[in-house]
Amino acid sequence: VSGEIRYATSIGTSDRDSITLLGHDLATDLLGKIGFSELAFWLIAGRRPTAGQARVFETVLVALADHGLTPTAIAARVTYLSSPDSLQGALAAGLLGGGSRFLGVTEDTGRFLAAAIAELSADGEQLAEWTEGRWDVVAERAVRRQRAIGLVPGLGHPVHKDGDPRTPVIIAIAAEAGVRGPHLLLFEAIGRVHHRVLGKRLPLNGAGVCGAALADAGIPVELLRGVALLARTAGLLGHLSEETRRPIGMEIYRLVEEQADYVDPDPPSGSHP
Amino acid sequence: VSGEIRYATSIGTSDRDSITLLGHDLATDLLGKIGFSELAFWLIAGRRPTAGQARVFETVLVALADHGLTPTAIAARVTYLSSPDSLQGALAAGLLGGGSRFLGVTEDTGRFLAAAIAELSADGEQLAEWTEGRWDVVAERAVRRQRAIGLVPGLGHPVHKDGDPRTPVIIAIAAEAGVRGPHLLLFEAIGRVHHRVLGKRLPLNGAGVCGAALADAGIPVELLRGVALLARTAGLLGHLSEETRRPIGMEIYRLVEEQADYVDPDPPSGSHP
Amino acid sequence: VSGEIRYATSIGTSDRDSITLLGHDLATDLLGKIGFSELAFWLIAGRRPTAGQARVFETVLVALADHGLTPTAIAARVTYLSSPDSLQGALAAGLLGGGSRFLGVTEDTGRFLAAAIAELSADGEQLAEWTEGRWDVVAERAVRRQRAIGLVPGLGHPVHKDGDPRTPVIIAIAAEAGVRGPHLLLFEAIGRVHHRVLGKRLPLNGAGVCGAALADAGIPVELLRGVALLARTAGLLGHLSEETRRPIGMEIYRLVEEQADYVDPDPPSGSHP
Amino acid sequence: VSGEIRYATSIGTSDRDSITLLGHDLATDLLGKIGFSELAFWLIAGRRPTAGQARVFETVLVALADHGLTPTAIAARVTYLSSPDSLQGALAAGLLGGGSRFLGVTEDTGRFLAAAIAELSADGEQLAEWTEGRWDVVAERAVRRQRAIGLVPGLGHPVHKDGDPRTPVIIAIAAEAGVRGPHLLLFEAIGRVHHRVLGKRLPLNGAGVCGAALADAGIPVELLRGVALLARTAGLLGHLSEETRRPIGMEIYRLVEEQADYVDPDPPSGSHP
C-alpha cells in the first residue's frame, strides 16, 4: 500500500476560504486585476508577461482565432449537428485538427527558428544588435539546410500569394512593444533571402510570424501549438454559436455526401489473397 | 449533381489581400486594437460587447480558468503522459469533462435564472428597479419549484462551505461595470431566501455567479458552457505546460493503479445466464 | 492525508506472471478461445453472453459499422487531413458525433421501448407469450403518448423510405437465435400500428431495430450508445484507412469552403448595444 | 464556383432499397454472415482476411482490449464522472491516450520490424524458409542499429519482467493459423539475440508481439495503432459500464487531489523578467 506517492503542482489549490492560482489569491489579487490573455500567458509560460509580451501575445491570439471554414471549423460544425447536446464534444472535435498540418505552422516555424538561433554563439543582447546583413547570412544557411529535408515553415500561403496581411502588422506591433527579438529578426531575414535558395519569392505567412513573435515573447516552443489552440477555441465557439443561430452543418453534410462517387473496391474485395 | 447547395456564414472569410473577421478587416481594424477576450465575446454572442460587458466577461474567464487537480486536469495530464506527441489530444481530453457536472454549473445556473425571469411579465428596465423584497418573492418561488425536481444550481460548494471567495468580488465588479441585471439580482435573492425553503444556508458558488453574470452580460444561455470551456482551455494549458516541466502524470497513474482493489466479478462471470 | 482511499474494479488486473480479465486468465483462458465481439459484450454488459446473444450482438455491430459519408466520417477525415500524425485524434473526432442525434437512435429506441415495457405488470416469460394483438394495444398507447412530446424513435428514414433493408434481417436473426424478446415484439407492433396514430406509414429503421435487439440481448439501455460507438469505430477506421490510400479530405475542405457565401453580420457588428 | 469537385470512396453507400458496404449488399450478404472483427479487418486493410488472418486479428483484439487502470481508463472514468451525459466524450477522452507511448508499442514494433525486413533482398516466400540462425543475424544488426538511436520497441515490460504471458500464446496461434511470417520470425529472433547487444535479457512484450502478428496478417503499419484503438474501445466501454454500476471516478479524483502538494511557483511568479 502507498499513501507515499505524492507529487507537486504550482498551478492552483484552494481551501475553505481562498483559491490560490499561480501563487496569488484569485479573489483579492487577480479577479478584475488581470486580463484573461495575460493570465493565459502566465499559465502557459510559467511566468507573468511584461506589458510588451502581453501585448504581443494578445495580438497573436486575435490573429489566430479564426480563418473561415477550415477543417477544424467543419469538424466542429458537423459534430455539433450530430451531437447538439454536447458542446464540449463539438469543440474538442474541432481542436483535434490542431495538429501538425493546419494549426501546426506556428509551432513548426517557432521550432525551426529556435533551432537555428541555438547554434549561434552569441547571447540575446548581442543578437539584438546584429545587422540585417548578418541575419541574412544565418537565414540563407538555415533555408538551405531546411530545404534539403523538407519545406521551410512559415513561407508561402495558398490564398495570400502576394503577402499575408497579418505579417507586417504583427511585426510592427512586436517592434513597438519591444519584443522584436532574434526569432522575428531571423524570420524577416528569411523573407529577404529565401528566393536566393528557392528561386522564387514566397510571402512570410501569418501563422509563421505568430510563431516567431511568440518565441520572442518567451513562450516555450513546445507550447506554441497550445497558444494556437487557445486562439482557435474562441473561433470555434464563434462557429458553434453561429450554428445555434443559423445552422449550416446539415447543408455541409448533404453537400459532401452528394459530391461523393461511390466506386467499387478494387481489387474485387471478396477475393481472398 | 449539385453545385446548388450553398450556405451562409458571417464568421470570417479571406481573399488574396485581406482577411475579414466578423465584418471587419483583421489586419487593419482588429490586430492590436481589440483584446482577445473582447473578440471571444463577439464571436460567442454574435455582437461586440460594451466596455462593461467586456470587463465582466474577462473577469469570469479569469475566475473559471482553473480550480486545481480537477477531473479535467487529471484527464489532460494522464493523456499527455500517454500521448506526449499530441498536445491537442490532451487538451481535448480535458475539455471533454466540461459537461453537465463539473463545468456545467455555470450553464445550469444561467438557464435556471433565465427560465425564472422569462416568466416575469416585466421588461428589463422595470426589473432593474425592483426592490430586494420583490426579488425575494420570485427567488423563493423559484427555489421551491426547483427543489421539487432536483438541486438548485449555483448553491453550495464542497470546499468553500462558508462562502465562495469569488462570489462577492464578481458581483461587485458587475455592479461597478453597470451589468448587474436581473440574473444577478435574482441569484443574490436566492442567496438571501433559500434557507426558508431548504432549511439550511448554502453559499452562492463561484461557478453559479459566473453564469448569472454572463447572462446579464448578454451571453446566450446555450453558449454559457462554451465560455467555461474557453476559460478552462487556459487552465488546462497551464497544467500541460507544468507537465512538460515537472511531470506528475506517471505518479498519478501509479497512485491510481496502486489504490485499486481487484475483485472478482460477481456473479461468477463465466456462467451463462 | 489518505492512503485510505481505495476502490474496487472487476475489469482486469495483472501481476508478474499473469493478466486477469473479467475474472479469467487472459493468456490461458481467453486468447484464441473467445471472439472479440463476445468479449466486448461481456465487458459492456458485465456478464458473458449466451451463444444467441453473442450472435445478435455481432450482427448489430456489423449493421452499425458504417453508413457512408456521415457527419462522423466527415469529421474524422478532415481531422486526419489536418493532423495526420494523430490517428487517435481523427478517430476521437469522429466518435464525438456519436451523440443524441445521428448515432443516438439506437439508444433512444431502446430506452423508449424499455420504458414502455417497464410499465407492464407482467414478467418476461409471460410477455414472450403475448399475442400480436396484445402487443398492438401496448404499441398504440406508447406511440400516442410519445407523439405528444416528440418523435417516435426508430420510425422513419431519410433514404430508405419504403423500408430499411436491415430491419427484417436483424429480426429474423434474433428470432433464429432465440433472443426475440419483448423489445423487438413491441417494436414490431409499433411498425404495425403507428399509422393509426400518426396517419402515415413509416419504416422501422435499422438503428432502431438494433436498439431493440440489443435490449433483448441484455445490453443495459445506458450502454446502447456504447455499442453503436464500438461498431462505428470499425467504420471510421475504414474511412481513415482509405484516407491514407486515396485521400479526399482536402477535396471535402475545398468544396465546403467554396460553397460558402460570406455575408456581413447583421446588425452591423461594430455597433454597441 | 464549383459543382465540379467530386471525389471517390469505396467504403459504403446506400440508396432507397439497399446499403452497400465494401462492394457487398449489407443486408443480404453481410449481416449474420460475417463476423465483426472480420469486417473490421476488411475495413482497415482494404481487403477481406483469410481465415487464418481473421483468427490472428481476433486474437490480437482480445489481447489488447484492456490492461487495467491505465491512463486511458483513468481519463475515460474521470471524464464520465464529470460529464455523465456524454458517453462518447468519455470514450473519446480515453482513446486520445492511444498515442505514441502507451498504446503506441504495437505500432512502433510493427514499423521497426517492417523497416528491417524492407532492407532484405529476399521475397516473402524465401524469407519463410530462412533458418533461425539467419534471422538471428538480421535481428542482431537491427537491435544494434536501433539501440544507437533509442529503445528497441517490443522489448521489456514494467510488470511482466520474466515474460509476458501473452507472447507465446499469440505466436502459437499465429503459427497454427499459418500467418507466422517474417515479422514474427524476426521478432522472435530479437528475443533470442538482443542480450548480446544490450547485455541483459528482456521479455518480448505483448503489445510488441501483437504488432508483429498484425503486420504478418497484412495490416498496413500506418493502421496498426488503429487496431489497438479498436481493441481498447471495448476495454474502455467495460470501464465505463462498471462506472455506471459501481463508480470509482470520484474516489480517483479525491485521491489525486489529496496526494498533491501545492508548492508556490518559483521564481516568485509575480516578478517581471
JSON list of N, CA and C in Angstrom, two decimals, chain A residues 54 93 96 104 136 161 185 198 216 221 261 268:
[
{"chain": "A", "resi": 54, "resn": "ALA", "atom": "N", "xyz": [2.76, 40.75, -23.10]},
{"chain": "A", "resi": 54, "resn": "ALA", "atom": "CA", "xyz": [1.31, 40.55, -23.03]},
{"chain": "A", "resi": 54, "resn": "ALA", "atom": "C", "xyz": [0.63, 41.13, -24.26]},
{"chain": "A", "resi": 93, "resn": "ALA", "atom": "N", "xyz": [-13.75, 18.14, -30.99]},
{"chain": "A", "resi": 93, "resn": "ALA", "atom": "CA", "xyz": [-13.56, 17.62, -32.34]},
{"chain": "A", "resi": 93, "resn": "ALA", "atom": "C", "xyz": [-12.83, 18.64, -33.20]},
{"chain": "A", "resi": 96, "resn": "LEU", "atom": "N", "xyz": [-9.12, 18.93, -32.24]},
{"chain": "A", "resi": 96, "resn": "LEU", "atom": "CA", "xyz": [-8.29, 17.77, -32.58]},
{"chain": "A", "resi": 96, "resn": "LEU", "atom": "C", "xyz": [-7.63, 17.91, -33.95]},
{"chain": "A", "resi": 104, "resn": "GLY", "atom": "N", "xyz": [-0.37, 23.70, -37.25]},
{"chain": "A", "resi": 104, "resn": "GLY", "atom": "CA", "xyz": [0.97, 23.37, -36.83]},
{"chain": "A", "resi": 104, "resn": "GLY", "atom": "C", "xyz": [2.05, 24.34, -37.29]},
{"chain": "A", "resi": 136, "resn": "ASP", "atom": "N", "xyz": [20.96, 37.93, -42.54]},
{"chain": "A", "resi": 136, "resn": "ASP", "atom": "CA", "xyz": [20.73, 37.35, -43.87]},
{"chain": "A", "resi": 136, "resn": "ASP", "atom": "C", "xyz": [21.62, 36.13, -44.11]},
{"chain": "A", "resi": 161, "resn": "LYS", "atom": "N", "xyz": [-1.12, 35.10, -51.81]},
{"chain": "A", "resi": 161, "resn": "LYS", "atom": "CA", "xyz": [0.09, 34.82, -52.59]},
{"chain": "A", "resi": 161, "resn": "LYS", "atom": "C", "xyz": [1.02, 36.03, -52.67]},
{"chain": "A", "resi": 185, "resn": "LEU", "atom": "N", "xyz": [13.67, 38.65, -36.07]},
{"chain": "A", "resi": 185, "resn": "LEU", "atom": "CA", "xyz": [14.74, 39.18, -36.94]},
{"chain": "A", "resi": 185, "resn": "LEU", "atom": "C", "xyz": [15.18, 38.13, -37.95]},
{"chain": "A", "resi": 198, "resn": "LEU", "atom": "N", "xyz": [15.55, 29.25, -52.97]},
{"chain": "A", "resi": 198, "resn": "LEU", "atom": "CA", "xyz": [14.39, 28.56, -53.54]},
{"chain": "A", "resi": 198, "resn": "LEU", "atom": "C", "xyz": [14.09, 28.98, -54.98]},
{"chain": "A", "resi": 216, "resn": "ASP", "atom": "N", "xyz": [9.74, 35.03, -29.44]},
{"chain": "A", "resi": 216, "resn": "ASP", "atom": "CA", "xyz": [10.41, 36.22, -28.90]},
{"chain": "A", "resi": 216, "resn": "ASP", "atom": "C", "xyz": [9.76, 36.71, -27.60]},
{"chain": "A", "resi": 221, "resn": "VAL", "atom": "N", "xyz": [8.85, 26.73, -27.02]},
{"chain": "A", "resi": 221, "resn": "VAL", "atom": "CA", "xyz": [8.41, 26.19, -28.32]},
{"chain": "A", "resi": 221, "resn": "VAL", "atom": "C", "xyz": [7.46, 25.02, -28.20]},
{"chain": "A", "resi": 261, "resn": "ASP", "atom": "N", "xyz": [-18.55, 10.07, -55.21]},
{"chain": "A", "resi": 261, "resn": "ASP", "atom": "CA", "xyz": [-18.81, 8.98, -56.14]},
{"chain": "A", "resi": 261, "resn": "ASP", "atom": "C", "xyz": [-18.44, 7.68, -55.46]},
{"chain": "A", "resi": 268, "resn": "PRO", "atom": "N", "xyz": [-11.31, -6.77, -56.58]},
{"chain": "A", "resi": 268, "resn": "PRO", "atom": "CA", "xyz": [-12.57, -7.27, -56.06]},
{"chain": "A", "resi": 268, "resn": "PRO", "atom": "C", "xyz": [-12.44, -7.69, -54.61]}
]
